[in-house]
Amino acid sequence: MLKMKKICVLLFLFVSAMCIGNAQSASDYKAFIKERKAIAALSKDQMQAKVLKDIKKMAKGYEKEGWKVAPGALPIERQLSRSAEMQYEFDMGTGMPKYIKGEATSIGGNYDAAKMQASALAKTDLAGNIQTEVVTMVENKVSNNQLENEQAVSLTQSVMGGKQIIAQSIGRTITVVEMYRDLPNKNKEVRLVLLYNAEMAMEAAKKAIKEEMQKTADKLVDQVDALLGF
C-alpha cells in the first residue's frame, strides 16, 4: 500500500523530501534543491515518459490487491498519473513544490466512516509534510548564509511544535487518489491522497510559528515574515 513512495526516479525525490528532518550539511541541502530545480525544468512530456510505465504497473498492482474506485470516479491509473504530475510541479526559483501531499489508509464499518477517518489522518500527514518543507527551507537559507544558526533553531523548534495548529489551519484540499476495497469481514478500507496548495500551506506554517513563538516570548516573532521570505 506504500508502493507510491517507492516507484520511479521522480518519486525518490519526494520520499527524500519527507525524510530530511535530520540535520544535513549545507552541501546536502544545495544538492537537494538543485535536484528539485532539475525536475522542475522537465517538460510535461518528459515527466510523463518517466512515470507512465511505472504508473501502469502500480495501478495493476492495486487492482490485483482488490482496490477499486467508486462509480463515476477516474480509474486508478488516471488517478495515480494525475497525482504524480501534480506532486512534481516545482517552483523554478525556489525549488519548492507547488503542492504538499498527505496520504492515509483507514478501515471502517462502511465507506463513509472509513473515508472520514482516512481524510483526518491524511490531513495530519499533510501537516507533518508541511513542517518538513519549512525545515527544508530554513536549512537551505542557513546553507546560503541567509539565516543565522540561532535563528534557524528557533524557527525550526517553533514549526515542529506547531503541527496541530498547522493541521487546524488547513483549508480546502484536492483529493487526487481515492480508492477502496472490501475486506473479508465486510469492512471497507479506503485510501486517500490529498494535495494542498503550497502557498496556503506556508501561510499555515507561518501562523503556527508565530503562535508557538508567542508562547515562549521569542523575540523573533515579529521577524518571521522577513526571515522566511514567504
Coordinates of C-alpha atoms in Angstrom, one line a residue:
M1 CA 0.0 0.0 0.0
L2 CA 3.0 2.3 0.2
K3 CA 4.2 1.5 -3.4
M4 CA 3.7 5.1 -4.4
K5 CA 6.7 6.1 -2.4
K6 CA 9.0 3.5 -3.9
I7 CA 8.4 3.6 -7.6
C8 CA 10.4 5.5 -10.2
V9 CA 13.2 8.1 -10.1
L10 CA 10.8 11.1 -9.6
L11 CA 9.1 9.5 -6.6
F12 CA 12.5 9.0 -5.0
L13 CA 12.8 12.8 -4.7
F14 CA 9.5 13.1 -3.0
V15 CA 10.5 10.4 -0.4
S16 CA 13.7 12.4 0.1
A17 CA 11.7 15.4 1.0
M18 CA 9.8 13.5 3.6
C19 CA 13.0 12.3 5.3
I20 CA 15.2 15.4 5.6
G21 CA 14.1 16.4 9.1
N22 CA 17.5 15.2 10.4
A23 CA 20.5 17.5 10.3
Q24 CA 22.4 17.6 7.0
S25 CA 25.3 19.6 5.7
A26 CA 24.9 22.8 3.7
S27 CA 26.2 21.0 0.6
D28 CA 23.5 18.3 1.0
Y29 CA 20.8 20.9 1.0
K30 CA 22.2 22.7 -2.0
A31 CA 22.3 19.4 -3.9
F32 CA 18.7 18.7 -2.8
I33 CA 17.4 22.0 -4.1
K34 CA 19.5 21.6 -7.3
E35 CA 17.8 18.2 -8.0
R36 CA 14.4 19.7 -7.4
K37 CA 15.1 22.5 -9.8
A38 CA 16.2 19.9 -12.4
I39 CA 12.9 18.1 -12.0
A40 CA 11.0 21.4 -12.3
A41 CA 12.8 22.0 -15.7
L42 CA 11.4 18.8 -17.2
S43 CA 8.6 19.3 -19.7
K44 CA 5.3 17.7 -19.1
D45 CA 6.0 15.2 -21.9
Q46 CA 9.4 14.3 -20.4
M47 CA 7.8 13.7 -17.0
Q48 CA 5.0 11.6 -18.4
A49 CA 7.6 9.5 -20.2
K50 CA 9.5 8.8 -17.0
V51 CA 6.5 7.8 -14.9
L52 CA 4.0 6.2 -17.4
K53 CA 5.4 2.7 -17.3
D54 CA 5.6 2.5 -13.5
I55 CA 2.2 4.1 -13.1
K56 CA 0.7 1.3 -15.2
K57 CA 2.5 -1.3 -13.2
M58 CA 1.4 0.3 -9.9
A59 CA -2.2 0.5 -11.0
K60 CA -2.3 -3.2 -11.9
G61 CA -0.8 -4.0 -8.5
Y62 CA -3.5 -2.1 -6.7
E63 CA -6.2 -3.8 -8.8
K64 CA -4.7 -7.2 -8.1
E65 CA -4.9 -6.4 -4.4
G66 CA -8.6 -5.7 -4.7
W67 CA -8.6 -1.9 -4.8
K68 CA -11.3 -0.2 -6.9
V69 CA -12.9 3.2 -7.3
A70 CA -16.4 4.4 -6.7
P71 CA -18.8 4.6 -9.7
G72 CA -18.1 7.6 -11.8
A73 CA -14.6 8.2 -10.4
L74 CA -11.5 8.2 -12.5
P75 CA -9.8 4.8 -13.0
I76 CA -6.9 4.1 -10.6
E77 CA -4.3 4.6 -13.3
R78 CA -5.6 8.0 -14.2
Q79 CA -5.7 9.0 -10.5
L80 CA -2.1 7.9 -10.0
S81 CA -0.9 9.7 -13.1
R82 CA -2.6 13.0 -12.0
S83 CA -1.2 12.6 -8.5
A84 CA 2.3 12.1 -9.8
E85 CA 2.1 15.1 -12.3
M86 CA 0.9 17.5 -9.6
Q87 CA 3.4 16.3 -7.0
Y88 CA 6.2 17.1 -9.3
E89 CA 5.3 20.7 -10.1
F90 CA 8.0 22.8 -8.6
D91 CA 8.7 26.5 -8.4
M92 CA 11.6 27.1 -10.7
G93 CA 13.0 29.9 -8.5
T94 CA 13.0 28.2 -5.1
G95 CA 12.9 24.5 -6.0
M96 CA 9.9 24.1 -3.6
P97 CA 6.8 22.1 -4.6
K98 CA 3.6 23.8 -5.7
Y99 CA 1.6 21.2 -3.8
I100 CA 2.2 19.4 -0.5
K101 CA 1.0 15.8 -0.1
G102 CA -0.8 14.0 2.7
E103 CA -1.9 10.4 2.5
A104 CA -3.6 7.8 4.6
T105 CA -5.5 4.5 4.6
S106 CA -8.3 3.7 7.1
I107 CA -10.8 0.9 7.8
G108 CA -14.4 1.4 8.8
G109 CA -17.7 -0.4 9.0
N110 CA -18.9 1.4 5.9
Y111 CA -17.3 3.5 3.2
D112 CA -18.2 6.9 4.6
A113 CA -16.8 6.1 8.0
A114 CA -13.5 4.8 6.6
K115 CA -13.2 7.8 4.2
M116 CA -13.8 10.3 7.0
Q117 CA -11.1 8.7 9.2
A118 CA -8.7 8.5 6.2
S119 CA -9.3 12.1 5.5
A120 CA -8.4 13.1 9.0
L121 CA -5.3 11.0 9.1
A122 CA -4.2 12.3 5.6
K123 CA -4.5 15.9 6.9
T124 CA -2.3 15.0 9.9
D125 CA 0.2 13.5 7.5
L126 CA -0.1 16.7 5.4
A127 CA 0.7 18.9 8.4
G128 CA 3.8 16.8 9.0
N129 CA 4.9 17.2 5.4
I130 CA 4.3 21.0 5.6
Q131 CA 6.6 21.0 8.7
T132 CA 9.3 19.2 6.7
E133 CA 9.1 21.6 3.8
V134 CA 9.5 24.6 6.1
V135 CA 12.5 22.9 7.8
T136 CA 14.0 22.3 4.4
M137 CA 13.5 26.0 3.5
V138 CA 15.1 27.1 6.8
E139 CA 18.1 24.8 6.4
N140 CA 18.6 26.0 2.8
K141 CA 18.6 29.6 4.0
V142 CA 21.3 28.7 6.5
S143 CA 23.3 27.0 3.8
N144 CA 23.1 30.1 1.7
N145 CA 24.0 32.3 4.7
Q146 CA 20.6 34.0 4.8
L147 CA 19.9 32.9 8.3
E148 CA 22.0 32.6 11.5
N149 CA 22.1 29.2 13.1
E150 CA 20.4 30.6 16.2
Q151 CA 17.5 32.0 14.2
A152 CA 17.2 28.7 12.3
V153 CA 17.0 26.7 15.5
S154 CA 14.3 29.0 16.9
L155 CA 12.2 28.8 13.7
T156 CA 12.6 25.0 13.4
Q157 CA 11.6 24.4 17.0
S158 CA 8.5 26.6 16.6
V159 CA 7.3 24.9 13.4
M160 CA 7.9 21.4 14.8
G161 CA 5.9 22.4 17.9
G162 CA 3.0 23.7 15.8
K163 CA 1.8 20.6 14.0
Q164 CA -1.7 20.8 15.5
I165 CA -2.0 24.5 14.6
I166 CA -1.0 23.7 11.0
A167 CA -3.5 20.8 10.8
Q168 CA -6.3 23.1 12.1
S169 CA -5.3 25.8 9.6
I170 CA -5.5 23.6 6.5
G171 CA -8.2 24.7 4.2
R172 CA -9.6 23.0 1.1
T173 CA -7.5 20.2 -0.2
I174 CA -7.5 18.4 -3.6
T175 CA -8.3 14.7 -3.5
V176 CA -6.1 13.1 -6.2
V177 CA -6.4 9.5 -5.2
E178 CA -9.5 7.9 -3.7
M179 CA -9.9 4.1 -3.8
Y180 CA -11.3 1.4 -1.6
R181 CA -11.5 -2.4 -1.2
D182 CA -13.9 -4.8 0.5
L183 CA -12.3 -6.7 3.4
P184 CA -13.2 -10.4 4.3
N185 CA -15.0 -9.2 7.4
K186 CA -17.2 -6.9 5.2
N187 CA -15.5 -3.7 6.4
K188 CA -14.3 -1.1 3.9
E189 CA -10.7 0.0 3.6
V190 CA -10.3 3.5 2.0
R191 CA -7.1 5.0 0.7
L192 CA -6.8 8.8 0.1
V193 CA -4.0 11.0 -1.2
L194 CA -4.6 14.8 -0.7
L195 CA -2.7 17.7 -2.2
Y196 CA -2.7 21.2 -0.7
N197 CA -1.6 24.4 -2.3
A198 CA 2.0 25.2 -1.2
E199 CA 1.4 28.9 -0.7
M200 CA -1.5 28.3 1.6
A201 CA 0.5 25.6 3.4
M202 CA 3.3 28.1 4.0
E203 CA 0.8 30.5 5.5
A204 CA -0.5 27.8 7.8
A205 CA 3.1 27.2 8.9
K206 CA 3.8 30.8 9.4
K207 CA 0.7 31.1 11.7
A208 CA 1.9 28.1 13.7
I209 CA 5.4 29.5 14.0
K210 CA 4.1 32.8 15.3
E211 CA 1.8 31.2 17.8
E212 CA 4.5 28.9 19.1
M213 CA 6.9 31.8 19.4
Q214 CA 4.4 33.9 21.3
K215 CA 4.0 31.1 23.8
T216 CA 7.7 31.4 24.7
A217 CA 8.0 35.1 24.2
D218 CA 10.5 34.5 21.4
K219 CA 12.0 37.9 20.3
L220 CA 12.0 36.7 16.6
V221 CA 8.2 36.5 16.4
D222 CA 8.0 40.0 14.8
Q223 CA 10.6 39.0 12.2
V224 CA 9.1 35.7 10.9
D225 CA 7.9 37.2 7.6
A226 CA 11.2 38.6 6.8
L227 CA 13.2 35.6 8.0
L228 CA 11.3 33.1 6.0
G229 CA 10.5 35.2 3.0
F230 CA 7.1 33.7 2.1

